[in-house]
CSV table of N, CA and C in Angstrom, one decimal:
chain,number,residue,atom,x,y,z
A,87,ASN,N,-28.9,13.3,-18.3
A,87,ASN,CA,-28.2,12.6,-19.3
A,87,ASN,C,-26.6,12.4,-18.8
A,88,VAL,N,-26.2,13.5,-18.2
A,88,VAL,CA,-24.9,13.7,-17.5
A,88,VAL,C,-24.7,12.5,-16.4
A,89,ASP,N,-25.7,12.4,-15.7
A,89,ASP,CA,-25.7,11.4,-14.5
A,89,ASP,C,-25.4,9.9,-15.0
A,90,SER,N,-26.1,9.6,-16.1
A,90,SER,CA,-26.0,8.2,-16.6
A,90,SER,C,-24.5,8.1,-17.1
A,91,ALA,N,-23.9,9.2,-17.8
A,91,ALA,CA,-22.6,9.1,-18.4
A,91,ALA,C,-21.5,9.0,-17.2
A,92,ILE,N,-21.9,9.7,-16.1
A,92,ILE,CA,-21.0,9.5,-15.0
A,92,ILE,C,-21.1,8.2,-14.3
A,93,GLY,N,-22.2,7.6,-14.3
A,93,GLY,CA,-22.6,6.3,-13.7
A,93,GLY,C,-21.7,5.2,-14.5
A,94,MET,N,-21.8,5.4,-15.9
A,94,MET,CA,-21.2,4.5,-16.8
A,94,MET,C,-19.7,4.6,-16.7
A,95,PHE,N,-19.2,5.8,-16.5
A,95,PHE,CA,-17.7,5.9,-16.3
A,95,PHE,C,-17.2,5.2,-15.0
A,96,GLN,N,-18.0,5.4,-14.0
A,96,GLN,CA,-17.6,4.6,-12.6
A,96,GLN,C,-17.8,3.2,-12.8
A,97,GLU,N,-18.8,2.7,-13.4
A,97,GLU,CA,-19.0,1.3,-13.5
A,97,GLU,C,-17.7,0.7,-14.4
A,98,LEU,N,-17.3,1.4,-15.5
A,98,LEU,CA,-16.2,1.0,-16.4
A,98,LEU,C,-14.9,0.9,-15.4
A,99,SER,N,-14.7,1.8,-14.7
A,99,SER,CA,-13.5,2.0,-13.7
A,99,SER,C,-13.5,0.9,-12.6
A,100,PHE,N,-14.8,0.6,-12.2
A,100,PHE,CA,-15.0,-0.7,-11.2
A,100,PHE,C,-14.6,-1.9,-11.9
A,101,PHE,N,-15.3,-2.2,-12.8
A,101,PHE,CA,-15.1,-3.4,-13.5
A,101,PHE,C,-13.7,-3.7,-14.2
A,102,THR,N,-13.2,-2.5,-14.5
A,102,THR,CA,-11.7,-2.8,-15.1
A,102,THR,C,-10.8,-3.0,-14.0
A,103,ASN,N,-10.8,-2.6,-12.8
A,103,ASN,CA,-10.2,-2.8,-11.7
A,103,ASN,C,-10.4,-4.3,-11.3
A,104,GLN,N,-11.6,-4.8,-11.4
A,104,GLN,CA,-11.8,-6.1,-11.1
A,104,GLN,C,-11.2,-7.2,-12.0
A,105,LEU,N,-11.4,-6.8,-13.2
A,105,LEU,CA,-11.0,-7.7,-14.2
A,105,LEU,C,-9.4,-7.7,-14.6
A,106,TYR,N,-8.7,-6.7,-14.6
A,106,TYR,CA,-7.5,-6.4,-14.9
A,106,TYR,C,-6.4,-6.2,-13.8
A,107,GLY,N,-7.1,-6.1,-12.7
A,107,GLY,CA,-6.2,-5.6,-11.6
A,107,GLY,C,-5.3,-6.8,-11.1
A,108,HIS,N,-4.1,-6.3,-10.4
A,108,HIS,CA,-3.3,-7.4,-9.9
A,108,HIS,C,-3.6,-7.6,-8.5
A,109,GLN,N,-3.6,-9.0,-8.1
A,109,GLN,CA,-3.9,-9.3,-6.8
A,109,GLN,C,-3.0,-9.0,-5.8
A,110,VAL,N,-3.2,-8.3,-4.7
A,110,VAL,CA,-2.4,-7.9,-3.5
A,110,VAL,C,-3.1,-8.3,-2.2
A,111,VAL,N,-2.3,-8.3,-1.3
A,111,VAL,CA,-2.7,-8.4,0.2
A,111,VAL,C,-2.7,-7.0,0.8
A,112,TYR,N,-3.8,-6.6,1.2
A,112,TYR,CA,-3.8,-5.2,1.6
A,112,TYR,C,-3.9,-5.1,3.2
A,113,PHE,N,-3.1,-4.5,3.9
A,113,PHE,CA,-3.1,-4.4,5.3
A,113,PHE,C,-3.6,-3.1,5.7
A,114,ARG,N,-4.6,-3.0,6.4
A,114,ARG,CA,-5.0,-1.7,6.7
A,114,ARG,C,-4.8,-1.4,8.2
A,115,THR,N,-4.4,-0.2,8.3
A,115,THR,CA,-3.9,0.2,9.7
A,115,THR,C,-4.6,1.5,10.1
A,116,LEU,N,-4.8,1.7,11.4
A,116,LEU,CA,-5.5,3.0,12.0
A,116,LEU,C,-4.6,3.4,13.1
A,117,PRO,N,-4.5,4.7,13.3
A,117,PRO,CA,-3.8,5.2,14.6
A,117,PRO,C,-4.5,4.7,15.8
A,118,GLU,N,-3.7,4.4,16.9
A,118,GLU,CA,-4.4,4.0,18.1
A,118,GLU,C,-4.8,5.3,18.7
A,119,SER,N,-6.2,5.3,19.1
A,119,SER,CA,-6.7,6.6,19.7
A,119,SER,C,-6.1,7.1,20.7
A,120,ASN,N,-5.5,6.3,21.7
A,120,ASN,CA,-5.0,6.9,22.9
A,120,ASN,C,-3.6,7.1,22.8
A,121,SER,N,-3.0,7.2,21.7
A,121,SER,CA,-1.5,7.5,21.5
A,121,SER,C,-1.2,8.7,20.8
A,122,GLY,N,-2.0,9.5,21.1
A,122,GLY,CA,-1.7,11.0,20.3
A,122,GLY,C,-0.6,11.8,21.0
A,123,ASP,N,0.3,12.2,20.3
A,123,ASP,CA,1.5,13.0,20.9
A,123,ASP,C,1.1,14.5,20.7
A,124,TYR,N,0.6,15.2,21.7
A,124,TYR,CA,0.2,16.6,21.6
A,124,TYR,C,1.3,17.6,21.4
A,125,VAL,N,2.6,17.1,21.7
A,125,VAL,CA,3.7,18.1,21.4
A,125,VAL,C,4.1,18.2,20.0
A,126,PHE,N,4.2,17.1,19.5
A,126,PHE,CA,4.5,16.9,18.0
A,126,PHE,C,3.4,16.7,17.0
A,127,LYS,N,2.2,16.8,17.6
A,127,LYS,CA,1.0,16.6,16.9
A,127,LYS,C,1.0,15.5,16.0
A,128,GLU,N,1.2,14.4,16.3
A,128,GLU,CA,1.1,13.1,15.6
A,128,GLU,C,0.7,11.9,16.4
A,129,TRP,N,0.4,10.8,15.7
A,129,TRP,CA,0.2,9.4,16.4
A,129,TRP,C,1.4,8.8,16.5
A,130,THR,N,1.6,8.2,17.7
A,130,THR,CA,2.7,7.4,18.0
A,130,THR,C,2.6,6.0,17.6
A,131,LEU,N,1.4,5.3,17.7
A,131,LEU,CA,1.2,4.0,17.5
A,131,LEU,C,0.2,3.8,16.6
A,132,TYR,N,0.4,2.9,15.7
A,132,TYR,CA,-0.5,2.4,14.7
A,132,TYR,C,-0.8,1.0,14.9
A,133,LYS,N,-2.1,0.5,14.7
A,133,LYS,CA,-2.5,-0.9,14.9
A,133,LYS,C,-3.1,-1.4,13.6
A,134,ASN,N,-2.7,-2.6,13.3
A,134,ASN,CA,-3.2,-3.4,12.0
A,134,ASN,C,-4.6,-3.6,12.4
A,135,VAL,N,-5.6,-3.2,11.6
A,135,VAL,CA,-7.0,-3.7,11.9
A,135,VAL,C,-7.7,-4.7,11.0
A,136,ASP,N,-7.1,-4.8,9.8
A,136,ASP,CA,-7.7,-5.7,8.7
A,136,ASP,C,-6.7,-6.0,7.8
A,137,ARG,N,-7.0,-7.3,7.1
A,137,ARG,CA,-6.2,-7.7,5.9
A,137,ARG,C,-7.1,-8.4,5.1
A,138,LYS,N,-7.1,-7.8,3.8
A,138,LYS,CA,-7.8,-8.5,2.6
A,138,LYS,C,-7.1,-8.5,1.5
A,139,CYS,N,-7.6,-9.4,0.6
A,139,CYS,CA,-7.0,-9.6,-0.8
A,139,CYS,C,-7.9,-8.5,-1.7
A,140,VAL,N,-7.1,-7.6,-2.4
A,140,VAL,CA,-7.6,-6.9,-3.2
A,140,VAL,C,-7.1,-6.8,-4.6
A,141,LYS,N,-7.6,-6.1,-5.6
A,141,LYS,CA,-6.9,-5.9,-6.9
A,141,LYS,C,-6.6,-4.4,-7.1
A,142,VAL,N,-5.4,-4.2,-7.6
A,142,VAL,CA,-4.9,-2.8,-7.9
A,142,VAL,C,-4.4,-2.8,-9.3
A,143,MET,N,-4.6,-1.6,-9.9
A,143,MET,CA,-4.2,-1.3,-11.1
A,143,MET,C,-2.7,-0.6,-11.2
A,144,VAL,N,-1.8,-1.1,-12.1
A,144,VAL,CA,-0.5,-0.5,-12.0
A,144,VAL,C,-0.5,0.1,-13.5
A,145,PRO,N,-0.4,1.5,-13.6
A,145,PRO,CA,-0.4,2.2,-14.8
A,145,PRO,C,0.8,1.7,-15.8
A,146,LYS,N,0.5,1.3,-16.9
A,146,LYS,CA,1.4,0.8,-18.0
A,146,LYS,C,2.2,-0.4,-17.5
A,147,ASN,N,1.7,-1.0,-16.4
A,147,ASN,CA,2.4,-2.3,-15.7
A,147,ASN,C,3.8,-1.9,-15.4
A,148,ALA,N,4.1,-0.7,-15.1
A,148,ALA,CA,5.5,-0.2,-14.6
A,148,ALA,C,5.8,-0.6,-13.2
A,149,PHE,N,6.1,-1.8,-13.0
A,149,PHE,CA,6.4,-2.4,-11.6
A,149,PHE,C,7.8,-2.0,-11.5
A,150,PRO,N,8.3,-1.6,-10.2
A,150,PRO,CA,9.6,-1.3,-9.8
A,150,PRO,C,10.8,-2.3,-10.1
A,151,SER,N,11.7,-2.0,-10.6
A,151,SER,CA,12.9,-3.0,-10.7
A,151,SER,C,13.7,-2.8,-9.4
A,152,ASN,N,14.7,-3.9,-9.3
A,152,ASN,CA,15.7,-3.8,-8.4
A,152,ASN,C,16.8,-3.0,-8.8
A,153,MET,N,16.9,-2.7,-10.1
A,153,MET,CA,18.0,-1.7,-10.5
A,153,MET,C,18.0,-0.3,-9.8
A,154,PRO,N,19.2,0.1,-9.5
A,154,PRO,CA,19.1,1.5,-8.8
A,154,PRO,C,18.8,2.7,-9.9
A,155,LYS,N,18.1,3.5,-9.3
A,155,LYS,CA,17.8,4.7,-10.1
A,155,LYS,C,18.6,5.9,-9.8
A,156,TYR,N,18.9,6.8,-10.7
A,156,TYR,CA,19.6,8.1,-10.4
A,156,TYR,C,18.8,9.3,-10.4
A,157,ALA,N,18.8,10.0,-9.4
A,157,ALA,CA,18.0,11.2,-9.2
A,157,ALA,C,19.0,12.4,-9.3
A,158,GLU,N,18.4,13.5,-9.2
A,158,GLU,CA,19.3,14.7,-9.4
A,158,GLU,C,20.3,14.9,-8.4
A,159,PHE,N,20.1,14.2,-7.2
A,159,PHE,CA,21.2,14.2,-6.0
A,159,PHE,C,22.0,13.1,-5.9
A,160,GLY,N,22.0,12.2,-6.8
A,160,GLY,CA,22.9,11.0,-6.8
A,160,GLY,C,21.9,9.7,-7.0
A,161,MET,N,22.4,8.6,-6.4
A,161,MET,CA,21.6,7.4,-6.5
A,161,MET,C,20.5,7.4,-5.5
A,162,ASP,N,19.5,6.9,-6.0
A,162,ASP,CA,18.3,6.8,-5.2
A,162,ASP,C,17.7,5.3,-5.5
A,163,PHE,N,17.7,4.5,-4.4
A,163,PHE,CA,17.2,3.0,-4.6
A,163,PHE,C,15.7,3.0,-4.1
A,164,GLN,N,14.9,4.0,-3.7
A,164,GLN,CA,13.6,4.0,-3.4
A,164,GLN,C,12.8,5.0,-3.9
A,165,ILE,N,12.8,5.0,-5.2
A,165,ILE,CA,11.9,5.9,-5.8
A,165,ILE,C,10.5,5.2,-5.8
A,166,PRO,N,9.4,6.0,-5.3
A,166,PRO,CA,8.1,5.5,-5.2
A,166,PRO,C,7.5,5.1,-6.6
A,167,PHE,N,6.5,4.2,-6.6
A,167,PHE,CA,5.9,3.9,-7.7
A,167,PHE,C,4.3,4.1,-7.4
A,168,GLU,N,3.5,4.2,-8.5
A,168,GLU,CA,2.1,4.5,-8.3
A,168,GLU,C,1.3,3.4,-8.7
A,169,ILE,N,0.2,3.2,-8.0
A,169,ILE,CA,-0.9,2.1,-8.4
A,169,ILE,C,-2.2,2.9,-8.2
A,170,HIS,N,-3.2,2.3,-8.9
A,170,HIS,CA,-4.7,3.1,-8.9
A,170,HIS,C,-5.5,1.9,-8.2
A,171,LEU,N,-6.4,2.3,-7.5
A,171,LEU,CA,-7.3,1.6,-6.9
A,171,LEU,C,-8.9,2.1,-6.9
A,172,ASP,N,-9.7,1.5,-7.6
A,172,ASP,CA,-11.0,1.9,-7.9
A,172,ASP,C,-11.6,2.4,-6.4
A,173,HIS,N,-12.4,3.7,-6.3
A,173,HIS,CA,-12.9,4.2,-5.2
A,173,HIS,C,-14.1,3.3,-4.7
A,174,ARG,N,-15.1,3.0,-5.5
A,174,ARG,CA,-16.2,2.2,-5.1
A,174,ARG,C,-15.7,0.8,-4.7
A,175,TYR,N,-14.7,0.2,-5.5
A,175,TYR,CA,-14.1,-1.2,-5.2
A,175,TYR,C,-13.6,-1.2,-3.8
A,176,PHE,N,-12.8,-0.2,-3.5
A,176,PHE,CA,-12.0,-0.2,-2.1
A,176,PHE,C,-13.3,-0.1,-1.1
A,177,GLN,N,-14.2,0.8,-1.1
A,177,GLN,CA,-15.3,0.7,-0.3
A,177,GLN,C,-16.2,-0.4,-0.2
A,178,SER,N,-16.3,-1.1,-1.2
A,178,SER,CA,-16.9,-2.4,-1.2
A,178,SER,C,-16.4,-3.4,-0.3
A,179,ILE,N,-15.1,-3.3,-0.3
A,179,ILE,CA,-14.3,-4.3,0.6
A,179,ILE,C,-14.1,-3.9,2.0
A,180,PHE,N,-13.8,-2.6,2.3
A,180,PHE,CA,-13.5,-2.0,3.5
A,180,PHE,C,-14.5,-1.3,4.2
A,181,GLY,N,-15.7,-1.0,3.5
A,181,GLY,CA,-16.8,-0.3,4.0
A,181,GLY,C,-16.9,1.1,3.6
A,182,THR,N,-18.0,1.7,3.8
A,182,THR,CA,-18.1,3.1,3.3
A,182,THR,C,-17.6,4.1,4.1
A,183,LYS,N,-17.1,5.1,3.8
A,183,LYS,CA,-16.3,6.2,4.3
A,183,LYS,C,-14.7,5.6,4.7
A,184,SER,N,-14.4,4.6,4.0
A,184,SER,CA,-13.0,4.1,4.2
A,184,SER,C,-12.3,4.7,3.0
A,185,GLU,N,-11.0,4.8,3.4
A,185,GLU,CA,-10.0,5.2,2.3
A,185,GLU,C,-8.5,4.9,2.4
A,186,PRO,N,-7.8,4.7,1.5
A,186,PRO,CA,-6.3,4.2,1.6
A,186,PRO,C,-5.6,5.3,2.5
A,187,ARG,N,-4.9,4.8,3.4
A,187,ARG,CA,-4.2,5.7,4.4
A,187,ARG,C,-2.9,5.5,4.3
A,188,LYS,N,-2.1,6.6,4.7
A,188,LYS,CA,-0.7,6.6,4.9
A,188,LYS,C,-0.5,5.6,5.8
A,189,ARG,N,0.7,4.7,5.8
A,189,ARG,CA,1.1,3.7,6.8
A,189,ARG,C,0.5,2.4,6.5
A,190,ASP,N,-0.6,2.2,5.6
A,190,ASP,CA,-1.1,1.2,5.2
A,190,ASP,C,-0.1,0.3,4.3
A,191,PHE,N,0.0,-0.9,4.3
A,191,PHE,CA,0.9,-1.7,3.6
A,191,PHE,C,0.3,-2.7,2.7
A,192,LEU,N,1.0,-3.1,1.6
A,192,LEU,CA,0.5,-4.2,0.7
A,192,LEU,C,1.6,-5.2,0.4
A,193,TYR,N,1.2,-6.4,0.0
A,193,TYR,CA,2.0,-7.4,-0.3
A,193,TYR,C,1.8,-7.8,-1.7
A,194,PHE,N,2.9,-7.7,-2.6
A,194,PHE,CA,2.6,-8.1,-4.0
A,194,PHE,C,3.1,-9.4,-4.3
A,195,PRO,N,2.1,-10.5,-4.4
A,195,PRO,CA,2.8,-11.7,-4.5
A,195,PRO,C,3.6,-12.0,-5.9
A,196,LEU,N,3.1,-11.2,-7.0
A,196,LEU,CA,3.8,-11.4,-8.3
A,196,LEU,C,5.3,-10.9,-8.2
A,197,LEU,N,5.6,-9.9,-7.3
A,197,LEU,CA,6.9,-9.5,-7.0
A,197,LEU,C,7.6,-10.0,-5.9
A,198,ASN,N,6.7,-10.6,-5.0
A,198,ASN,CA,7.3,-11.0,-3.8
A,198,ASN,C,8.0,-10.1,-2.9
A,199,ARG,N,7.2,-8.8,-2.9
A,199,ARG,CA,7.7,-7.6,-2.3
A,199,ARG,C,6.6,-7.0,-1.4
A,200,MET,N,7.0,-6.3,-0.3
A,200,MET,CA,6.1,-5.5,0.5
A,200,MET,C,6.2,-4.0,0.2
A,201,PHE,N,5.2,-3.2,0.1
A,201,PHE,CA,5.2,-1.9,0.0
A,201,PHE,C,4.4,-1.2,1.0
A,202,GLU,N,4.6,0.1,1.3
A,202,GLU,CA,4.0,1.0,2.3
A,202,GLU,C,3.6,2.3,1.5
A,203,ILE,N,2.1,2.6,1.9
A,203,ILE,CA,1.5,3.7,1.2
A,203,ILE,C,2.2,5.0,1.8
A,204,GLN,N,2.9,5.8,0.8
A,204,GLN,CA,3.6,7.1,1.2
A,204,GLN,C,2.5,8.1,1.1
A,205,GLY,N,1.5,8.1,0.3
A,205,GLY,CA,0.5,9.2,0.1
A,205,GLY,C,-0.6,8.7,-0.9
A,206,SER,N,-1.7,9.3,-0.7
A,206,SER,CA,-2.7,9.0,-1.7
A,206,SER,C,-3.8,10.1,-1.9
A,207,TYR,N,-4.2,10.2,-3.0
A,207,TYR,CA,-5.5,11.3,-3.2
A,207,TYR,C,-6.5,10.6,-4.3
A,208,LEU,N,-7.7,11.2,-4.0
A,208,LEU,CA,-8.8,10.6,-4.8
A,208,LEU,C,-8.9,11.4,-6.2
A,209,HIS,N,-8.6,10.6,-7.3
A,209,HIS,CA,-8.6,11.3,-8.5
A,209,HIS,C,-10.0,11.4,-9.0
A,210,ARG,N,-10.3,12.6,-9.6
A,210,ARG,CA,-11.6,12.8,-10.0
A,210,ARG,C,-11.5,12.8,-11.6
A,211,GLY,N,-12.3,11.9,-12.1
A,211,GLY,CA,-12.4,11.7,-13.6
A,211,GLY,C,-13.4,12.5,-14.3
A,212,PHE,N,-14.1,11.9,-15.0
A,212,PHE,CA,-15.2,12.5,-15.9
A,212,PHE,C,-16.2,13.2,-15.1
A,213,MET,N,-16.4,14.5,-15.5
A,213,MET,CA,-17.3,15.6,-14.7
A,213,MET,C,-17.1,15.7,-13.2
A,214,MET,N,-15.7,15.6,-13.0
A,214,MET,CA,-15.1,15.8,-11.6
A,214,MET,C,-15.8,14.6,-10.5
A,215,ALA,N,-16.3,13.4,-11.1
A,215,ALA,CA,-16.7,12.6,-10.2
A,215,ALA,C,-15.5,11.7,-9.6
A,216,PRO,N,-15.6,11.3,-8.2
A,216,PRO,CA,-14.5,10.7,-7.8
A,216,PRO,C,-14.5,9.2,-8.3
A,217,THR,N,-13.2,9.0,-8.9
A,217,THR,CA,-13.2,7.6,-9.6
A,217,THR,C,-12.3,6.7,-8.9
A,218,PHE,N,-11.1,7.1,-8.8
A,218,PHE,CA,-10.1,6.0,-8.2
A,218,PHE,C,-9.1,6.8,-7.5
A,219,TRP,N,-8.3,6.0,-6.4
A,219,TRP,CA,-7.4,6.6,-5.7
A,219,TRP,C,-5.9,6.4,-6.5
A,220,LYS,N,-5.3,7.4,-6.5
A,220,LYS,CA,-3.9,7.3,-6.9
A,220,LYS,C,-3.0,7.1,-5.7
A,221,ILE,N,-2.1,6.2,-5.7
A,221,ILE,CA,-1.5,5.8,-4.5
A,221,ILE,C,0.0,5.8,-4.8
A,222,GLN,N,0.7,6.4,-4.0
A,222,GLN,CA,2.2,6.2,-4.1
A,222,GLN,C,2.7,5.3,-3.1
A,223,LEU,N,3.6,4.3,-3.4
A,223,LEU,CA,4.0,3.4,-2.7
A,223,LEU,C,5.6,3.5,-2.6
A,224,LYS,N,5.9,3.2,-1.4
A,224,LYS,CA,7.6,3.1,-1.2
A,224,LYS,C,7.7,1.7,-0.4
A,225,LYS,N,9.2,1.3,-0.5
A,225,LYS,CA,9.5,0.1,0.0
A,225,LYS,C,9.1,0.0,1.6
A,226,PHE,N,8.7,-1.3,2.1
A,226,PHE,CA,8.1,-1.2,3.2
A,226,PHE,C,9.2,-1.7,4.2
A,227,SER,N,9.2,-1.0,5.4
A,227,SER,CA,10.2,-1.4,6.5
A,227,SER,C,9.4,-1.4,7.8
A,228,PRO,N,9.4,-2.6,8.3
A,228,PRO,CA,8.7,-2.7,9.6
A,228,PRO,C,9.3,-1.8,10.7
A,229,ASN,N,8.3,-1.2,11.5
A,229,ASN,CA,8.7,-0.2,12.5
A,229,ASN,C,8.2,-0.7,13.9
A,230,ILE,N,8.7,-0.3,15.1
A,230,ILE,CA,8.3,-0.8,16.3
A,230,ILE,C,7.0,0.0,16.7
A,231,ASP,N,6.7,1.1,15.8
A,231,ASP,CA,5.5,1.7,16.4
A,231,ASP,C,4.1,1.1,15.9
A,232,MET,N,4.3,-0.1,15.2
A,232,MET,CA,3.1,-0.8,14.7
A,232,MET,C,2.7,-2.0,15.3
A,233,LEU,N,1.5,-2.0,15.9
A,233,LEU,CA,0.8,-3.0,16.6
A,233,LEU,C,0.1,-4.1,15.6
A,234,LEU,N,0.8,-5.3,15.5
A,234,LEU,CA,0.2,-6.3,14.7
A,234,LEU,C,-0.6,-7.3,15.3
A,235,THR,N,-1.5,-7.8,14.5
A,235,THR,CA,-2.3,-8.9,15.1
A,235,THR,C,-1.3,-10.3,14.9
A,236,ASP,N,-1.7,-11.3,15.5
A,236,ASP,CA,-0.8,-12.5,15.5
A,236,ASP,C,-0.8,-13.1,14.3
A,237,ASP,N,-2.0,-13.1,13.6
A,237,ASP,CA,-1.9,-13.7,12.1
A,237,ASP,C,-1.1,-12.9,11.2
A,238,THR,N,-1.2,-11.5,11.3
A,238,THR,CA,-0.3,-10.6,10.5
A,238,THR,C,0.9,-10.7,10.7
A,239,ARG,N,1.3,-10.9,12.0
A,239,ARG,CA,3.0,-11.1,12.3
A,239,ARG,C,3.4,-12.3,11.7
A,240,HIS,N,2.5,-13.5,11.9
A,240,HIS,CA,2.9,-14.9,11.1
A,240,HIS,C,3.2,-14.6,9.8
A,241,PHE,N,2.1,-13.9,9.1
A,241,PHE,CA,2.3,-13.8,7.6
A,241,PHE,C,3.5,-13.0,7.3
A,242,LEU,N,3.9,-11.9,7.9
A,242,LEU,CA,5.1,-11.2,7.7
A,242,LEU,C,6.4,-11.9,8.1
A,243,ASP,N,6.3,-12.7,9.0
A,243,ASP,CA,7.5,-13.4,9.3
A,243,ASP,C,7.8,-14.5,8.2
A,244,ASN,N,6.8,-15.0,7.6
A,244,ASN,CA,7.0,-15.9,6.4
A,244,ASN,C,7.4,-15.2,5.1
A,245,VAL,N,7.1,-13.9,5.0
A,245,VAL,CA,7.4,-13.2,3.7
A,245,VAL,C,8.5,-12.3,3.8
A,246,ILE,N,8.9,-11.8,5.0
A,246,ILE,CA,10.0,-10.8,5.1
A,246,ILE,C,11.2,-11.5,5.7
A,247,LEU,N,12.4,-11.5,5.0
A,247,LEU,CA,13.8,-11.6,5.6
A,247,LEU,C,14.6,-10.4,6.0
A,248,SER,N,15.1,-10.5,7.1
A,248,SER,CA,16.0,-9.4,7.8
A,248,SER,C,17.4,-9.7,7.1
A,249,ALA,N,18.3,-8.6,7.2
A,249,ALA,CA,19.5,-8.8,6.7
A,249,ALA,C,20.3,-9.9,7.6
A,250,ASP,N,20.0,-10.0,8.9
A,250,ASP,CA,20.7,-10.9,9.7
A,250,ASP,C,20.2,-12.3,9.2
A,251,GLN,N,19.0,-12.6,8.9
A,251,GLN,CA,18.8,-13.8,8.4
A,251,GLN,C,19.3,-14.1,7.0
A,252,LEU,N,19.3,-13.1,6.2
A,252,LEU,CA,19.8,-13.3,4.8
A,252,LEU,C,21.2,-13.7,4.9
A,253,PHE,N,22.1,-13.0,5.6
A,253,PHE,CA,23.5,-13.2,5.4
A,253,PHE,C,24.0,-13.8,6.7
A,254,SER,N,23.3,-14.5,7.5
A,254,SER,CA,23.8,-15.1,8.6
A,254,SER,C,24.9,-16.0,8.5
A,255,GLU,N,24.9,-16.8,7.4
A,255,GLU,CA,26.0,-17.8,7.1
A,255,GLU,C,27.4,-17.1,6.7
A,256,ALA,N,27.3,-16.0,6.0
A,256,ALA,CA,28.4,-15.3,5.7
A,256,ALA,C,29.1,-14.6,7.0
A,257,VAL,N,28.2,-14.0,7.8
A,257,VAL,CA,28.5,-13.5,9.1
A,257,VAL,C,29.2,-14.6,9.8
A,258,LYS,N,28.7,-15.7,10.0
A,258,LYS,CA,29.3,-16.8,10.9
A,258,LYS,C,30.8,-17.2,10.4
A,259,ASP,N,30.9,-17.3,9.0
A,259,ASP,CA,32.2,-17.7,8.4
A,259,ASP,C,33.1,-16.5,8.7
A,260,ASP,N,32.6,-15.3,8.5
A,260,ASP,CA,33.6,-14.2,8.8
A,260,ASP,C,34.1,-14.1,10.3
A,261,ILE,N,33.2,-14.5,11.2
A,261,ILE,CA,33.5,-14.5,12.5
A,261,ILE,C,34.5,-15.6,12.9
A,262,LYS,N,34.2,-16.9,12.3
A,262,LYS,CA,35.3,-18.1,12.5
A,262,LYS,C,36.6,-17.5,11.9
């Protein structure tokens, strides 16, 4: 009897994610296998391996605003926010044994903003069955250690503006 209840709970989570989730573009990254740094025990290069449209849940639709937030140590502009992604739904898109990783990044068309995964863990719901991923996101900042495919680079060039591009006219006027 418990197995059917667990199955029903997981089905509800799966279909809730599909019906009410917000559409995002998910960029999956993996560490480059021959770029291991044995001194610092970390990967030095990451490559973008996949890009898919997925749906994610934002608890209470609490999207971050552009307004600065105040933390206990002063002003903080990059307080992370949380999203949920159903475990079975994620594996149905990216394959079994796949999981959201740190350094994966997402584009939210609704906000027209990019975010990077800061950390994630598999939340266990009813009867400790794995249900969904709780993912902490932070503002995306492109790094030189990321090996991007040509189509991903083209996509990001159309979405992201650098400060030089954004304020180029003002800088030119100041120089004159």
